[in-house]
Coordinates of C-alpha atoms in Angstrom, one line a residue:
Chain A
M1 CA -0.5 -0.3 -0.1
K2 CA 2.0 3.0 -1.6
D3 CA -0.1 6.0 1.1
K4 CA -3.1 8.0 1.7
R5 CA -4.6 7.4 -2.2
D6 CA -5.2 3.7 -1.4
F7 CA -8.0 4.8 0.5
D8 CA -10.0 6.4 -2.3
I9 CA -11.0 3.3 -2.4
L10 CA -13.8 3.6 0.4
E11 CA -15.1 7.1 -1.3
N12 CA -18.6 6.7 -2.0
A13 CA -19.3 4.0 0.2
D14 CA -22.7 2.1 1.3
D15 CA -24.5 1.5 3.9
I16 CA -23.1 -0.7 5.3
V17 CA -19.4 0.8 5.2
L18 CA -21.1 4.3 6.5
D19 CA -21.7 3.0 8.9
E20 CA -18.0 1.6 9.9
L21 CA -16.7 4.8 9.4
S22 CA -18.9 6.5 11.2
G23 CA -17.7 4.8 14.2
V24 CA -14.2 5.9 13.8
P25 CA -14.2 8.9 16.1
A26 CA -12.7 11.4 13.6
L27 CA -13.3 14.4 14.5
A28 CA -12.3 16.8 18.2
P29 CA -14.3 17.9 20.8
G30 CA -13.4 21.3 19.5
A31 CA -14.1 20.3 16.5
K32 CA -17.8 19.2 17.3
K33 CA -18.4 22.6 19.3
R34 CA -17.5 24.6 16.6
I35 CA -19.9 23.2 14.1
L36 CA -22.6 22.7 16.3
S37 CA -22.5 26.0 17.3
E38 CA -22.7 26.8 13.3
S39 CA -25.3 24.6 13.0
K40 CA -27.5 26.6 15.8
R41 CA -26.6 29.8 14.2
K42 CA -27.4 29.0 10.9
L43 CA -30.8 27.7 12.6
Y44 CA -31.1 31.2 13.6
R45 CA -30.3 32.7 10.5
R46 CA -33.1 30.8 8.9
Q47 CA -35.4 31.0 11.6
R48 CA -35.3 34.6 11.9
N49 CA -35.3 35.2 8.3
A50 CA -38.9 33.0 8.4
G51 CA -40.1 36.2 11.2
I52 CA -39.0 33.7 14.0
K53 CA -36.3 35.8 15.7
H54 CA -33.1 34.7 17.1
F55 CA -30.7 36.6 19.8
K56 CA -27.3 36.6 19.8
A57 CA -25.1 38.5 22.8
A58 CA -23.4 40.2 20.5
D59 CA -27.1 42.3 19.1
Q60 CA -28.2 42.3 22.5
V61 CA -24.8 44.3 23.9
S62 CA -25.6 46.9 20.8
G63 CA -29.0 47.1 21.5
V64 CA -29.1 47.6 25.6
E65 CA -26.4 50.3 27.2
R66 CA -25.8 49.8 30.5
Y67 CA -28.5 51.7 32.7
S68 CA -25.9 54.8 34.4
R69 CA -28.1 57.4 34.4
P70 CA -28.9 59.5 37.6
K71 CA -32.0 56.9 39.5
W72 CA -32.9 56.5 42.5
R73 CA -32.7 52.6 43.8
I74 CA -35.8 51.3 45.0
F75 CA -33.7 49.7 48.1
A76 CA -32.0 52.3 49.3
G77 CA -35.2 54.3 48.9
I78 CA -36.8 51.9 51.3
A79 CA -34.2 53.3 53.6
A80 CA -35.1 56.6 53.2
C81 CA -38.5 56.0 53.6
F82 CA -38.1 54.1 56.8
V83 CA -36.0 57.4 58.4
L84 CA -38.4 59.9 56.8
A85 CA -41.1 59.1 58.7
G86 CA -44.5 58.8 57.0
S87 CA -43.0 58.2 53.4
V88 CA -43.5 54.5 53.9
T89 CA -46.7 53.0 55.3
V90 CA -48.7 49.4 55.4
T91 CA -52.5 48.9 55.4
L92 CA -54.0 47.3 57.8
L93 CA -56.2 45.5 55.2
A94 CA -52.9 44.5 53.8
L95 CA -51.9 43.1 56.1
N96 CA -55.5 41.1 57.0
R97 CA -55.4 39.8 53.7
G98 CA -51.8 39.2 53.5
D99 CA -52.2 40.9 50.2
K100 CA -49.5 40.4 47.2
V101 CA -48.1 43.0 45.2
P102 CA -50.0 42.7 42.3
V103 CA -47.7 42.3 39.3
K104 CA -48.5 41.5 35.7
Q105 CA -47.2 38.4 34.4
Y106 CA -45.0 38.8 31.5
P107 CA -45.6 37.5 28.3
T108 CA -42.8 34.8 27.0
T109 CA -43.9 34.8 22.9
P110 CA -41.3 34.7 20.3
A111 CA -43.5 38.0 19.6
A112 CA -43.2 39.9 22.9
V113 CA -39.6 38.1 23.8
T114 CA -38.3 39.8 20.2
E115 CA -38.8 43.7 20.3
E116 CA -35.4 44.3 20.5
S117 CA -35.9 47.0 18.0
T118 CA -32.1 48.2 19.0
T119 CA -31.2 45.3 16.7
T120 CA -30.4 46.1 13.1
S121 CA -31.4 44.8 10.3
A122 CA -27.8 45.4 8.9
E123 CA -27.1 43.4 11.6
F124 CA -28.9 40.8 10.8
S125 CA -28.7 40.8 7.4
T126 CA -25.4 40.1 7.5
D127 CA -23.4 36.2 8.2
T128 CA -20.1 37.0 8.6
T129 CA -20.0 36.8 12.2
N130 CA -17.5 35.2 14.5
S131 CA -17.9 31.9 14.9
N132 CA -16.7 32.0 18.7
E133 CA -19.6 34.6 19.8
M134 CA -21.8 33.1 22.2
Y135 CA -25.2 33.1 20.1
I136 CA -28.1 32.8 22.1
S137 CA -31.5 30.7 21.1
P138 CA -34.6 32.1 21.5
E139 CA -35.3 29.8 24.1
M140 CA -31.7 30.7 26.5
Y141 CA -32.8 34.6 26.0
E142 CA -36.5 33.6 26.7
N143 CA -34.8 31.9 30.2
Y144 CA -32.9 34.5 31.0
S145 CA -35.5 37.3 30.5
D146 CA -37.9 34.9 33.2
T147 CA -35.5 35.2 35.8
A148 CA -35.0 39.2 35.0
V149 CA -38.7 39.2 35.2
E150 CA -38.9 36.5 38.5
L151 CA -36.3 38.7 40.3
V152 CA -37.4 41.7 39.6
R153 CA -41.1 40.5 40.9
K154 CA -39.0 39.2 44.0
M155 CA -37.5 43.2 44.8
H156 CA -41.0 44.1 44.1
E157 CA -42.3 41.8 46.9
L158 CA -39.4 42.7 49.2
D159 CA -40.2 46.2 48.9
S160 CA -43.8 45.6 49.7
I161 CA -42.9 43.2 52.8
S162 CA -40.1 45.7 53.9
R163 CA -43.4 48.6 54.5
G164 CA -44.8 45.3 56.3
A165 CA -47.1 44.5 53.8
V166 CA -47.7 40.9 51.9
V167 CA -46.8 39.8 55.3
N168 CA -49.4 37.7 57.3
V169 CA -49.7 38.3 60.8
D170 CA -51.6 37.7 63.6
M171 CA -53.3 40.8 65.1
E172 CA -54.4 39.4 68.1
D173 CA -50.7 39.3 69.3
V174 CA -50.2 42.9 69.4
K175 CA -46.0 44.5 70.7
S176 CA -45.6 47.8 72.0
V177 CA -42.1 49.0 71.6
T178 CA -40.7 52.5 72.4
G179 CA -38.4 54.1 69.5
T180 CA -35.0 55.8 70.4
G181 CA -34.1 58.9 68.5
T182 CA -36.7 61.0 65.8
D183 CA -38.9 58.0 66.2
A184 CA -39.5 57.9 70.3
E185 CA -42.7 57.5 70.1
I186 CA -44.4 54.0 70.7
M187 CA -44.8 51.7 67.5
T188 CA -46.9 48.6 67.2
Y189 CA -46.1 45.4 66.2
Y190 CA -48.1 42.2 65.2
K191 CA -46.5 38.4 64.9
V192 CA -45.6 37.4 61.5
T193 CA -47.7 34.4 60.9
D194 CA -46.4 34.0 57.7
D195 CA -44.6 30.2 56.2
R196 CA -42.2 32.0 54.4
F197 CA -39.9 33.5 57.4
K198 CA -41.0 32.5 61.2
T199 CA -37.9 33.8 62.5
M200 CA -35.2 36.9 61.1
D201 CA -32.9 34.2 60.0
D202 CA -35.9 33.2 57.9
F203 CA -36.2 36.1 56.4
R204 CA -32.8 36.8 56.3
N205 CA -32.5 33.4 53.6
Y206 CA -35.4 34.7 52.1
V207 CA -33.8 37.7 51.5
A208 CA -30.5 35.9 50.6
D209 CA -32.3 33.6 47.9
F210 CA -32.1 36.3 45.7
I211 CA -29.9 39.0 46.0
A212 CA -25.8 38.6 46.3
E213 CA -23.5 40.1 48.4
P214 CA -22.7 42.8 49.1
Y215 CA -26.2 43.8 48.0
Y216 CA -27.7 41.6 50.2
T217 CA -25.8 43.5 53.2
Q218 CA -26.7 46.7 52.1
V219 CA -30.7 45.8 51.4
I220 CA -30.9 43.7 54.8
S221 CA -30.1 46.2 56.8
H222 CA -32.7 48.7 56.4
I223 CA -35.5 46.4 56.5
I224 CA -33.9 45.1 60.1
D225 CA -31.0 46.2 61.1
T226 CA -31.5 46.9 65.2
E227 CA -29.6 50.0 64.9
V228 CA -31.9 51.4 62.7
S229 CA -35.6 52.3 65.1
S230 CA -37.8 52.1 62.8
Y231 CA -37.0 48.6 61.5
T232 CA -40.1 47.1 60.3
F233 CA -39.4 43.0 61.6
R234 CA -37.9 42.9 65.2
E235 CA -37.9 40.3 67.0
I236 CA -39.4 40.1 70.7
D237 CA -39.2 36.5 73.0
G238 CA -37.5 35.1 70.0
Q239 CA -40.8 35.5 67.4
L240 CA -40.8 37.5 64.6
Y241 CA -42.4 40.6 64.8
V242 CA -43.1 43.0 62.1
R243 CA -44.3 46.9 62.4
S244 CA -48.2 47.8 62.2
Y245 CA -49.2 49.8 59.6
K246 CA -50.6 52.4 62.0
D247 CA -46.6 53.9 62.2
Y248 CA -46.4 54.8 58.6
S249 CA -48.3 57.9 56.8
V250 CA -48.2 56.0 53.0
R251 CA -50.8 53.2 52.3
A252 CA -49.1 49.7 50.9
N253 CA -51.2 50.1 47.9
D254 CA -50.0 52.9 47.9
M255 CA -47.1 52.0 46.4
V256 CA -47.7 49.9 44.0
N257 CA -45.3 48.1 42.0
E258 CA -46.0 46.5 38.5
I259 CA -43.6 45.0 35.2
T260 CA -45.0 46.2 32.0
G261 CA -42.6 45.2 29.0
T262 CA -40.2 42.9 28.2
P263 CA -36.7 42.6 29.5
E264 CA -33.9 43.4 27.0
V265 CA -31.2 41.2 28.2
D266 CA -27.8 41.9 28.4
I267 CA -25.6 38.6 28.7
I268 CA -22.4 39.2 29.5
D269 CA -20.9 36.0 30.6
D270 CA -22.0 32.3 31.9
T271 CA -22.9 34.2 35.0
T272 CA -24.1 37.6 34.7
F273 CA -26.0 39.5 32.5
N274 CA -27.9 42.9 32.6
F275 CA -31.0 43.5 32.4
K276 CA -33.7 46.8 32.0
V277 CA -37.4 46.4 32.1
A278 CA -40.2 48.5 31.5
T279 CA -42.0 48.6 34.9
T280 CA -44.7 51.6 36.8
L281 CA -44.7 52.8 39.9
N282 CA -48.5 53.1 40.4
G283 CA -49.0 54.0 36.9
E284 CA -46.0 55.7 36.1
P285 CA -43.6 54.7 33.5
Q286 CA -40.2 53.3 34.7
E287 CA -37.4 52.0 33.6
T288 CA -35.7 49.0 36.3
S289 CA -32.2 48.1 35.2
G290 CA -30.2 45.8 37.3
I291 CA -27.3 42.8 36.8
A292 CA -28.1 39.5 38.4
V293 CA -25.5 37.1 38.5
L294 CA -25.0 33.3 39.3
V295 CA -24.7 32.0 42.9
D296 CA -24.1 28.1 43.9
G297 CA -26.0 28.4 40.5
K298 CA -28.6 30.3 41.3
W299 CA -29.7 33.7 39.9
K300 CA -29.4 36.1 42.3
L301 CA -29.6 40.2 42.1
K302 CA -26.1 42.0 42.4
E303 CA -28.0 45.4 42.2
I304 CA -31.1 46.9 40.8
S305 CA -32.2 50.4 40.5
T306 CA -35.4 52.4 39.1
G307 CA -36.2 55.3 38.5
A308 CA -38.7 57.4 35.6
S309 CA -39.4 55.9 32.3
E310 CA -36.9 58.7 29.8
T311 CA -39.2 57.9 26.8
E312 CA -43.0 57.4 26.0
T313 CA -42.7 53.4 26.2
T314 CA -45.7 52.4 26.9
A315 CA -47.1 54.0 24.0
S316 CA -45.0 52.8 21.2
D317 CA -44.6 49.7 23.0
E318 CA -48.7 49.3 22.1
Q319 CA -47.6 50.5 18.7
T320 CA -45.1 48.0 18.3
T321 CA -46.8 45.1 19.7
N322 CA -49.9 45.9 17.0
D323 CA -47.9 46.4 13.8
P324 CA -48.3 43.2 11.7
E325 CA -43.8 43.9 11.1
S326 CA -42.7 43.5 13.9
D327 CA -44.9 39.9 14.7
P328 CA -43.2 37.6 13.3
Y329 CA -46.2 36.1 12.1
A330 CA -48.4 38.2 11.4
G331 CA -49.3 39.6 7.6
H332 CA -50.0 38.6 4.1
F333 CA -48.5 36.1 2.3
Y334 CA -49.2 35.3 -1.1
D335 CA -48.9 31.6 -2.6
E336 CA -46.1 31.7 -5.4
V337 CA -46.9 28.6 -7.1
S338 CA -50.9 28.4 -7.6
Q339 CA -51.3 32.5 -7.5
R340 CA -54.6 33.0 -6.6
C341 CA -54.6 31.7 -3.0
N342 CA -53.3 34.5 0.0
I343 CA -53.0 33.6 3.7
E344 CA -54.1 36.4 6.3
I345 CA -52.5 35.9 9.8
T346 CA -53.5 38.2 12.2
K347 CA -53.0 38.2 16.4
S348 CA -56.3 36.9 18.1
D349 CA -58.1 39.3 20.7
S350 CA -56.5 36.8 23.6
F351 CA -53.5 36.7 22.3
D352 CA -52.1 38.6 25.1
T353 CA -53.1 35.6 27.3
D354 CA -53.2 32.8 24.7
Y355 CA -50.7 33.9 22.2
T356 CA -53.4 32.7 19.2
Y357 CA -53.1 33.5 15.6
N358 CA -55.9 34.0 13.7
V359 CA -55.8 32.4 9.8
T360 CA -57.5 33.1 6.7
V361 CA -56.8 31.4 3.3
R362 CA -58.6 32.6 0.6
W363 CA -59.0 30.2 -2.7
S364 CA -60.3 32.7 -5.3
S365 CA -61.1 30.0 -8.8
S366 CA -62.5 33.4 -10.4
A367 CA -63.5 36.5 -10.0
F368 CA -66.9 34.5 -8.1
D369 CA -65.9 31.7 -7.1
T370 CA -64.0 31.9 -3.9
T371 CA -63.5 29.1 -0.9
E372 CA -62.0 30.5 2.2
W373 CA -60.7 28.7 5.2
T374 CA -60.6 30.1 8.5
F375 CA -59.0 28.3 11.9
S376 CA -56.9 29.6 14.5
G377 CA -54.5 28.4 17.5
Q378 CA -50.7 28.6 18.3
F379 CA -47.2 28.7 16.4
N380 CA -45.0 26.1 18.6
G381 CA -41.1 26.4 19.1
R382 CA -40.5 25.5 15.3
G383 CA -43.0 27.1 13.6
V384 CA -45.6 25.3 13.3
L385 CA -49.4 26.3 13.7
S386 CA -51.2 23.1 13.9
Y387 CA -55.3 23.1 14.0
T388 CA -58.7 21.2 14.5
N389 CA -60.7 24.1 14.0
C390 CA -60.8 24.7 10.4
E391 CA -64.0 26.2 8.9
S392 CA -64.2 26.4 4.8
K393 CA -67.0 28.5 2.9
H394 CA -67.4 28.2 -0.4
Y395 CA -67.9 32.0 -1.2
V396 CA -70.0 32.1 -5.3
T397 CA -70.9 35.4 -6.3
T398 CA -73.8 35.2 -9.9
S399 CA -73.8 38.7 -10.6
D400 CA -71.3 41.3 -9.5
D401 CA -74.1 43.1 -7.3
S402 CA -75.4 40.2 -5.6
E403 CA -74.8 38.9 -2.5
P404 CA -72.5 35.6 -2.3
Q405 CA -74.1 31.9 -1.8
V406 CA -72.6 30.5 1.0
T407 CA -72.4 26.9 1.6
V408 CA -69.9 25.7 4.4
D409 CA -68.0 22.6 3.2
Y410 CA -67.0 21.6 6.8
S411 CA -66.0 22.1 10.1
N412 CA -63.2 21.2 12.6
G413 CA -61.1 20.6 9.6
T414 CA -57.2 19.8 10.6
G415 CA -54.5 20.7 9.7
Y416 CA -51.3 22.9 9.7
L417 CA -49.0 25.7 9.3
S418 CA -45.7 25.6 8.8
V419 CA -42.7 28.3 7.8
S420 CA -40.9 26.6 5.6
E421 CA -38.1 27.7 3.0
R422 CA -37.9 27.1 -0.6
G423 CA -34.3 28.7 -2.4
D424 CA -33.7 32.2 -0.7
K425 CA -37.2 32.6 0.3
T426 CA -39.3 31.9 3.9
G427 CA -42.6 32.1 3.9
F428 CA -45.1 29.3 4.5
V429 CA -46.1 26.2 3.4
W430 CA -50.0 24.7 4.3
N431 CA -51.3 21.3 4.7
D432 CA -55.0 20.8 5.4
D433 CA -56.1 17.3 5.5
N434 CA -59.3 17.8 3.7
F435 CA -57.6 20.0 0.8
A436 CA -55.2 17.8 -1.1
A437 CA -54.1 21.3 -2.9
S438 CA -52.9 22.9 0.3
K439 CA -49.6 20.7 0.1
D440 CA -48.3 22.8 -3.1
C441 CA -48.7 26.4 -1.8
F442 CA -45.9 28.1 -0.6
F443 CA -46.6 31.3 0.6
A444 CA -44.6 34.0 0.6
K445 CA -44.7 38.0 2.3
D446 CA -47.3 40.0 -0.2
Chain B
M1 CA -32.9 8.8 18.7
T2 CA -36.4 8.3 17.3
G3 CA -38.4 11.1 15.6
T4 CA -40.7 10.8 19.3
D5 CA -37.7 11.2 21.7
Y6 CA -36.5 14.8 19.6
C7 CA -39.3 16.0 19.6
K8 CA -40.5 15.3 23.3
L9 CA -37.2 17.0 23.6
H10 CA -37.7 19.5 21.4
D11 CA -41.0 21.0 22.9
H12 CA -39.1 20.8 26.5
S13 CA -36.3 22.2 25.5
P14 CA -35.1 23.0 21.8
D15 CA -31.5 23.5 22.4
K16 CA -31.1 20.5 24.5
A17 CA -32.8 18.5 21.3
Y18 CA -30.3 20.0 19.4
D19 CA -27.5 19.2 21.5
A20 CA -29.1 15.2 22.0
L21 CA -29.3 14.9 18.1
F22 CA -26.0 16.4 17.3
R23 CA -24.5 14.4 19.8
E24 CA -25.9 11.1 18.4
Y25 CA -25.5 11.5 14.3
C26 CA -22.1 13.5 14.8
D27 CA -20.1 11.2 13.7
Y28 CA -22.7 9.1 11.1
V29 CA -23.4 12.6 9.7
H30 CA -19.5 14.1 9.3
A31 CA -18.9 10.5 7.8
I32 CA -21.5 11.0 4.9
I33 CA -19.6 13.9 4.5
F34 CA -16.5 12.9 4.8
N35 CA -16.5 10.1 2.1
R36 CA -18.1 11.9 -0.5
L37 CA -16.0 15.2 -0.4
R38 CA -13.0 13.5 0.6
S39 CA -11.2 14.4 -2.3
V40 CA -12.3 17.8 -3.4
A41 CA -12.7 19.7 -0.3
S42 CA -10.9 20.8 2.3
R43 CA -11.3 19.8 5.9
E44 CA -12.9 23.0 6.8
D45 CA -15.3 22.7 3.9
I46 CA -16.7 19.2 5.1
E47 CA -17.1 20.8 8.2
E48 CA -19.2 23.4 7.0
C49 CA -21.2 21.2 5.1
V50 CA -21.7 18.9 7.9
S51 CA -23.2 22.4 10.0
D52 CA -25.5 23.0 6.7
V53 CA -26.8 19.1 7.7
F54 CA -27.9 20.0 10.6
A55 CA -28.9 23.3 10.2
D56 CA -30.9 21.3 7.6
V57 CA -32.4 19.1 10.1
F58 CA -32.8 21.3 13.2
F59 CA -35.0 23.8 10.8
G60 CA -36.7 21.1 8.7
Y61 CA -37.8 18.1 11.0
D62 CA -41.3 18.1 10.7
A63 CA -42.7 17.7 14.6
E64 CA -46.7 16.8 12.5
H65 CA -45.0 13.9 11.4
S66 CA -42.1 12.5 13.8
S67 CA -42.8 8.4 14.5
E68 CA -41.3 5.9 16.6
N69 CA -38.4 5.1 13.8
D70 CA -34.9 6.3 14.3
M71 CA -34.2 9.7 13.1
K72 CA -31.1 8.4 11.6
G73 CA -32.0 7.7 8.2
F74 CA -33.7 11.2 7.8
I75 CA -30.6 12.8 8.8
G76 CA -28.7 10.1 6.4
T77 CA -31.0 10.9 3.4
V78 CA -30.3 14.7 4.1
A79 CA -26.7 14.4 4.6
K80 CA -26.0 12.1 1.8
R81 CA -28.2 14.8 -0.5
R82 CA -26.4 17.7 0.7
A83 CA -22.8 16.0 -0.1
I84 CA -24.2 15.6 -3.4
S85 CA -25.2 19.7 -3.9
V86 CA -22.0 20.7 -2.1
F87 CA -19.8 18.1 -4.4
R88 CA -21.5 19.4 -7.7
S89 CA -21.0 23.2 -6.3
I90 CA -17.4 22.6 -5.9
T91 CA -16.7 20.4 -9.1
A92 CA -18.5 22.9 -11.1
R93 CA -16.7 25.6 -10.1
Q94 CA -13.2 23.5 -10.4
N95 CA -14.0 22.8 -14.1
H96 CA -15.1 26.2 -14.8
L97 CA -12.1 27.8 -13.1
S98 CA -9.8 25.0 -15.2
G99 CA -12.0 25.6 -18.7
D100 CA -10.9 22.5 -19.5
A101 CA -14.0 21.1 -21.5
D102 CA -12.3 17.8 -22.8
D103 CA -12.7 16.5 -19.7
E104 CA -15.9 18.1 -18.7
M105 CA -17.3 16.3 -22.3
A106 CA -15.3 12.6 -20.5
N107 CA -17.1 13.5 -17.0
M108 CA -20.5 13.5 -19.3
S109 CA -20.3 10.5 -21.4
S110 CA -19.1 8.2 -19.0
D111 CA -21.8 5.9 -17.5
T112 CA -22.3 4.2 -14.7
D113 CA -20.7 0.6 -15.0
I114 CA -22.6 -1.1 -12.6
E115 CA -20.1 -4.4 -12.3
A116 CA -17.2 -1.9 -11.7
E117 CA -19.5 -0.4 -8.9
S118 CA -20.5 -3.9 -7.7
D119 CA -16.9 -5.2 -7.3
K120 CA -15.9 -1.7 -5.4
T121 CA -18.2 -1.8 -3.1
E122 CA -17.3 -5.7 -2.4
T123 CA -13.5 -3.7 -2.1
Q124 CA -15.2 -1.8 0.2
Q125 CA -16.9 -4.2 2.8
L126 CA -14.0 -6.4 2.6
L127 CA -11.0 -3.9 3.3
M128 CA -13.2 -2.1 5.9
S129 CA -13.6 -6.0 7.2
K130 CA -9.5 -6.4 7.1
I131 CA -9.3 -2.8 8.9
K132 CA -11.7 -4.2 11.6
E133 CA -9.5 -7.4 12.4
L134 CA -6.4 -4.8 13.4
G135 CA -8.7 -4.7 16.2
E136 CA -8.3 -1.3 18.4
P137 CA -6.1 1.1 18.7
D138 CA -4.4 -0.2 14.7
S139 CA -7.9 0.1 13.3
T140 CA -8.9 3.7 14.2
I141 CA -5.3 4.7 13.4
I142 CA -5.3 3.2 10.4
L143 CA -8.4 4.7 9.2
Q144 CA -7.2 8.7 10.7
K145 CA -4.0 8.4 9.2
Y146 CA -4.6 7.0 5.5
Y147 CA -8.1 7.5 4.9
Y148 CA -9.0 10.9 7.3
D149 CA -5.3 12.2 6.4
R150 CA -4.7 13.6 10.4
S151 CA -1.4 13.7 11.3
S152 CA 0.0 11.0 13.5
G153 CA 0.0 14.4 16.5
E154 CA -4.1 14.5 15.8
I155 CA -4.5 11.2 16.1
A156 CA -2.3 11.2 19.7
E157 CA -3.9 13.8 20.9
L158 CA -7.6 12.0 19.9
L159 CA -6.8 9.0 21.4
S160 CA -4.7 9.8 24.2
M161 CA -1.6 8.8 22.7
K162 CA 1.8 9.8 21.9
A163 CA 2.4 10.6 18.5
A164 CA 5.8 8.4 18.5
T165 CA 3.8 5.6 19.2
V166 CA 0.8 6.5 16.9
R167 CA 3.7 6.3 13.9
M168 CA 5.3 3.2 14.9
R169 CA 1.2 1.7 15.5
A170 CA 0.2 2.8 12.1
A171 CA 3.4 1.7 10.0
R172 CA 3.3 -2.0 11.5
A173 CA -0.5 -1.8 11.2
L174 CA 0.1 -0.9 7.6
D175 CA 2.3 -4.0 6.8
K176 CA -0.5 -6.0 8.6
L177 CA -3.1 -4.9 6.8
R178 CA -1.4 -5.1 3.2
A179 CA -0.8 -8.9 4.8
L180 CA -4.5 -9.3 5.1
L181 CA -5.6 -7.9 2.0
T182 CA -2.7 -9.5 -0.2
G183 CA -4.3 -13.1 1.5
S184 CA -7.3 -11.9 0.4
G185 CA -6.1 -11.0 -3.3
I186 CA -6.9 -7.6 -3.1
T187 CA -4.6 -5.0 -4.0
L188 CA -5.3 -1.6 -3.8

């Protein structure tokens, strides 16, 4: 055997030989990692072209700035509230009911996640990205985003707790404590009966669960530091007590924080990401930004701050949400094959809660003969909308000015609409189980 | 991995599904692509093609029609088609650059010789069986060195051996393989 050329005989091998060859470890782990990363990058690019947007760290970094303008910090603010008597309070009603801070649910659909208007189309359209970049799939991005929402939600809850709200108490078990310094009046405390914390240590653990040092120390000191006479919690006879609302001047329910937007996430590395999310304080637009760090396998807040929103994000967000151009699926699509069929995809009225799209397919055999299919459903992670509720109607018009005769061909029809590719184009393919010709259609953006 | 398994995993976590699918079929896809493009494409081209195959599979696998069958057949088909497409693209480019009309005509006029193809398949299978007879790690070293064209250093890293050991084993294994093939009446 002279050299490697003798092994050319193995080229164009059959399946048996290919199977045996595949058993030979031919790729180093580094090469495999590189190929997988490249595969995902290509996948995301296709999904993006198909309207299923993807995210990569570099894009997000370019679109999200560190939140650095002057702002008050929520929980530094809490401390100030304690010092300034009357700035914070809690309601008896809230104590009795153990009310939760109302927090809007954060929508996690692709449409909601993809408000990265700062990511330019030029960035998306170029394909010259360094393969060493960390690419973030939609799901990964969503996980970071969900984590940000959860951390902000917990912080809002702590905000309320620090004012004595949303804590279950036994109102029959009351202790009176005389304050010192500027708070020299008699303060009333109720015994905490909350399952989350029965002792100071429980409360510390509760806070430490989502706030990392050194921010933890800063926050906790404002709530239970014994040096602060007006602290919210106090241990009396080994039991945990919370200060009565009567000692505050502002109703807790008048300090309502809500998450109203979709977090923008800036992934720094495996253990750190920044986020920014639109919130409201008593209905006033705010922006909350923070840094999350991974500590012992758990994401915690390294810092968080909230300030008045610099832009009218609410209005523009609504406009963006309702704009079909900003939605990965909604719009009007035209069948390039038959050239007589089109699809209109719109968000349903309940889209904000169930992400349902309404789809109408119209096939015009002639000016007087049209068939219409209507169905609805949700796109899954692979861009496939399966349906079981299709109604097919046949419209026949006998003259220009007559009302069409409508015949319902069938109801509860099944099939699917799926993102697909034809050459360089990305659009939809349709497969209705009752209409065989649907398989031949390819719908491109009109 | 069956289509159903993949879809279940994908519904739970697309990224995990991609990773699992890649782990299971990466070597298989690479074997197919390399086998087809070995003589015309660079190592980088081949890796690029493998990544294209997985992007095709990730994007194009129809969850609605997933089955309990192993996805190997589907992935193998995608890989073969992609390999053929890339092969044609590369050879067309090379032919275009060479401008050798005679070569082009010769290729166009060549018909498939079924008998020769059959002989080739038999030879391939015999060669593989003889390589397997060498036992590990020699069979892997032989294929890595003479089929995959890896250097002794690369093979050593892959097999956690010393490069000198790889060189020595490769030489001995090659002699042994030559003898085995001669004994079977095969001369390459």
